[in-house]
Amino acid sequence: MNEKDKELKEKEQKQKKINTKYTELQMFDQQIRQLQQQAQVLQQQASELELVKNILDELTKAEPGSESFVTITPGILVKAKIEKVDEVLLNVGSGTMVEKNIPDTKKILDKQISELRKTETDLITQLDLIIDKAKKTEKELSEIIQNV
């Protein structure tokens, strides 16, 4: 194999390395975006549960027989009379509803919030690892390109 052939082969190998590193960077970027979106969703869900806890606190201050507006769907409300201020109906899955007192309901919400926060923390840990890998790959790619 002559010198030109060796140079050409080396150049091809470097180009393959560049392509591989670039593909890795694209994959890392996609994973980072997905994890960021998932973390955002978890944050939003936890915030919504915190809001529900606040609403439950307000409910306990209401007088039985008082009226309030209840959301049916976003933007659509109905006027309703509050008969019980110390209990709510809680969907426990499969369309099954159970009556729960406010403190027990808040404990359930606290547990759900805690689980969401833990999952979010785990996602952020994964995100940090992937970001570190992406930085390392980016540095390697930069070094390969400089040596071309």
Protein backbone atom coordinates (compact mmCIF):
# COMPACT_ATOMS: atom_id res chain seq x y z
CA MET A 1 0.00 0.00 0.00
CA ASN A 2 1.49 3.31 -1.05
CA GLU A 3 1.56 6.56 0.96
CA LYS A 4 -1.46 8.08 -0.81
CA ASP A 5 -3.56 5.01 -0.13
CA LYS A 6 -2.59 5.13 3.55
CA GLU A 7 -3.51 8.82 3.75
CA LEU A 8 -6.81 8.17 2.03
CA LYS A 9 -7.59 5.28 4.36
CA GLU A 10 -6.71 7.40 7.43
CA LYS A 11 -8.91 10.20 6.15
CA GLU A 12 -11.81 7.79 5.63
CA GLN A 13 -11.37 6.40 9.14
CA LYS A 14 -11.36 9.90 10.63
CA GLN A 15 -14.47 10.77 8.65
CA LYS A 16 -16.18 7.64 10.00
CA LYS A 17 -15.20 8.66 13.54
CA ILE A 18 -16.56 12.17 12.92
CA ASN A 19 -19.83 10.75 11.60
CA THR A 20 -20.12 8.36 14.55
CA LYS A 21 -19.45 11.10 17.12
CA TYR A 22 -21.87 13.44 15.38
CA THR A 23 -24.57 10.75 15.42
CA GLU A 24 -23.90 10.15 19.13
CA LEU A 25 -24.29 13.88 19.79
CA GLN A 26 -27.60 13.93 17.96
CA MET A 27 -28.83 10.97 20.04
CA PHE A 28 -27.73 12.67 23.26
CA ASP A 29 -29.51 15.85 22.20
CA GLN A 30 -32.72 13.93 21.57
CA GLN A 31 -32.46 12.13 24.93
CA ILE A 32 -31.81 15.44 26.71
CA ARG A 33 -34.89 17.01 25.15
CA GLN A 34 -37.08 14.04 26.08
CA LEU A 35 -35.87 14.00 29.68
CA GLN A 36 -36.38 17.75 29.97
CA GLN A 37 -39.95 17.38 28.70
CA GLN A 38 -40.63 14.52 31.12
CA ALA A 39 -39.23 16.55 34.03
CA GLN A 40 -41.44 19.48 33.04
CA VAL A 41 -44.52 17.26 33.00
CA LEU A 42 -43.66 15.91 36.45
CA GLN A 43 -43.19 19.45 37.78
CA GLN A 44 -46.55 20.46 36.34
CA GLN A 45 -48.31 17.43 37.84
CA ALA A 46 -46.78 18.10 41.27
CA SER A 47 -47.83 21.76 41.06
CA GLU A 48 -51.38 20.74 40.17
CA LEU A 49 -51.51 18.41 43.18
CA GLU A 50 -50.23 21.24 45.41
CA LEU A 51 -53.05 23.39 44.05
CA VAL A 52 -55.57 20.66 44.88
CA LYS A 53 -54.23 20.59 48.45
CA ASN A 54 -54.76 24.35 48.69
CA ILE A 55 -58.29 24.00 47.36
CA LEU A 56 -58.99 21.33 49.99
CA ASP A 57 -57.77 23.75 52.67
CA GLU A 58 -60.18 26.37 51.34
CA LEU A 59 -62.99 23.82 51.23
CA THR A 60 -62.63 23.12 54.93
CA LYS A 61 -63.22 26.83 55.60
CA ALA A 62 -66.51 26.84 53.66
CA GLU A 63 -69.84 26.56 55.41
CA PRO A 64 -72.07 23.56 54.62
CA GLY A 65 -74.79 24.75 52.26
CA SER A 66 -72.65 27.50 50.74
CA GLU A 67 -72.42 27.79 46.98
CA SER A 68 -69.36 27.59 44.81
CA PHE A 69 -68.43 27.24 41.18
CA VAL A 70 -67.13 23.79 40.24
CA THR A 71 -65.07 23.19 37.10
CA ILE A 72 -66.57 20.57 34.80
CA THR A 73 -63.89 21.01 32.15
CA PRO A 74 -61.43 23.86 31.68
CA GLY A 75 -63.48 26.96 30.95
CA ILE A 76 -66.83 25.41 31.91
CA LEU A 77 -68.11 25.80 35.45
CA VAL A 78 -71.33 24.97 37.23
CA LYS A 79 -72.73 26.53 40.37
CA ALA A 80 -73.00 23.91 43.12
CA LYS A 81 -74.06 23.76 46.74
CA ILE A 82 -71.45 22.35 49.09
CA GLU A 83 -73.07 19.90 51.47
CA LYS A 84 -70.01 18.33 53.07
CA VAL A 85 -66.85 20.30 53.74
CA ASP A 86 -64.97 17.57 55.58
CA GLU A 87 -65.09 14.78 52.97
CA VAL A 88 -64.43 14.40 49.27
CA LEU A 89 -64.89 11.65 46.71
CA LEU A 90 -61.59 10.23 45.58
CA ASN A 91 -61.13 8.27 42.35
CA VAL A 92 -59.07 5.21 43.29
CA GLY A 93 -58.98 3.81 39.76
CA SER A 94 -61.22 1.90 37.38
CA GLY A 95 -63.95 4.46 37.95
CA THR A 96 -64.22 3.52 41.62
CA MET A 97 -64.90 6.43 43.96
CA VAL A 98 -64.46 6.34 47.73
CA GLU A 99 -65.28 8.91 50.37
CA LYS A 100 -62.22 10.23 52.17
CA ASN A 101 -61.83 12.87 54.82
CA ILE A 102 -59.70 15.90 53.97
CA PRO A 103 -56.64 14.98 56.11
CA ASP A 104 -56.46 11.47 54.60
CA THR A 105 -56.89 12.89 51.11
CA LYS A 106 -54.07 15.38 51.73
CA LYS A 107 -51.83 12.52 52.92
CA ILE A 108 -52.53 10.66 49.68
CA LEU A 109 -51.74 13.83 47.71
CA ASP A 110 -48.52 14.34 49.71
CA LYS A 111 -47.45 10.79 48.87
CA GLN A 112 -48.18 11.34 45.17
CA ILE A 113 -46.29 14.65 45.21
CA SER A 114 -43.34 12.97 46.92
CA GLU A 115 -43.28 10.20 44.30
CA LEU A 116 -43.42 12.76 41.49
CA ARG A 117 -40.57 14.78 43.02
CA LYS A 118 -38.45 11.64 43.45
CA THR A 119 -39.05 10.62 39.85
CA GLU A 120 -38.17 14.15 38.76
CA THR A 121 -34.93 14.00 40.78
CA ASP A 122 -34.07 10.65 39.16
CA LEU A 123 -34.72 12.15 35.72
CA ILE A 124 -32.49 15.12 36.48
CA THR A 125 -29.72 12.74 37.58
CA GLN A 126 -30.07 10.86 34.26
CA LEU A 127 -30.12 14.19 32.44
CA ASP A 128 -26.87 15.29 34.11
CA LEU A 129 -25.19 12.01 33.14
CA ILE A 130 -26.25 12.36 29.52
CA ILE A 131 -25.13 15.99 29.43
CA ASP A 132 -21.71 14.90 30.73
CA LYS A 133 -21.50 12.20 28.06
CA ALA A 134 -22.52 14.71 25.39
CA LYS A 135 -19.83 17.16 26.51
CA LYS A 136 -17.22 14.40 26.43
CA THR A 137 -18.34 13.31 22.96
CA GLU A 138 -18.35 16.92 21.77
CA LYS A 139 -14.77 17.35 23.02
CA GLU A 140 -13.71 14.13 21.28
CA LEU A 141 -15.36 15.28 18.06
CA SER A 142 -13.61 18.63 18.28
CA GLU A 143 -10.23 16.90 18.74
CA ILE A 144 -10.83 14.62 15.76
CA ILE A 145 -11.83 17.56 13.57
CA GLN A 146 -8.75 19.56 14.60
CA ASN A 147 -6.52 16.66 13.59
CA VAL A 148 -8.04 16.27 10.14
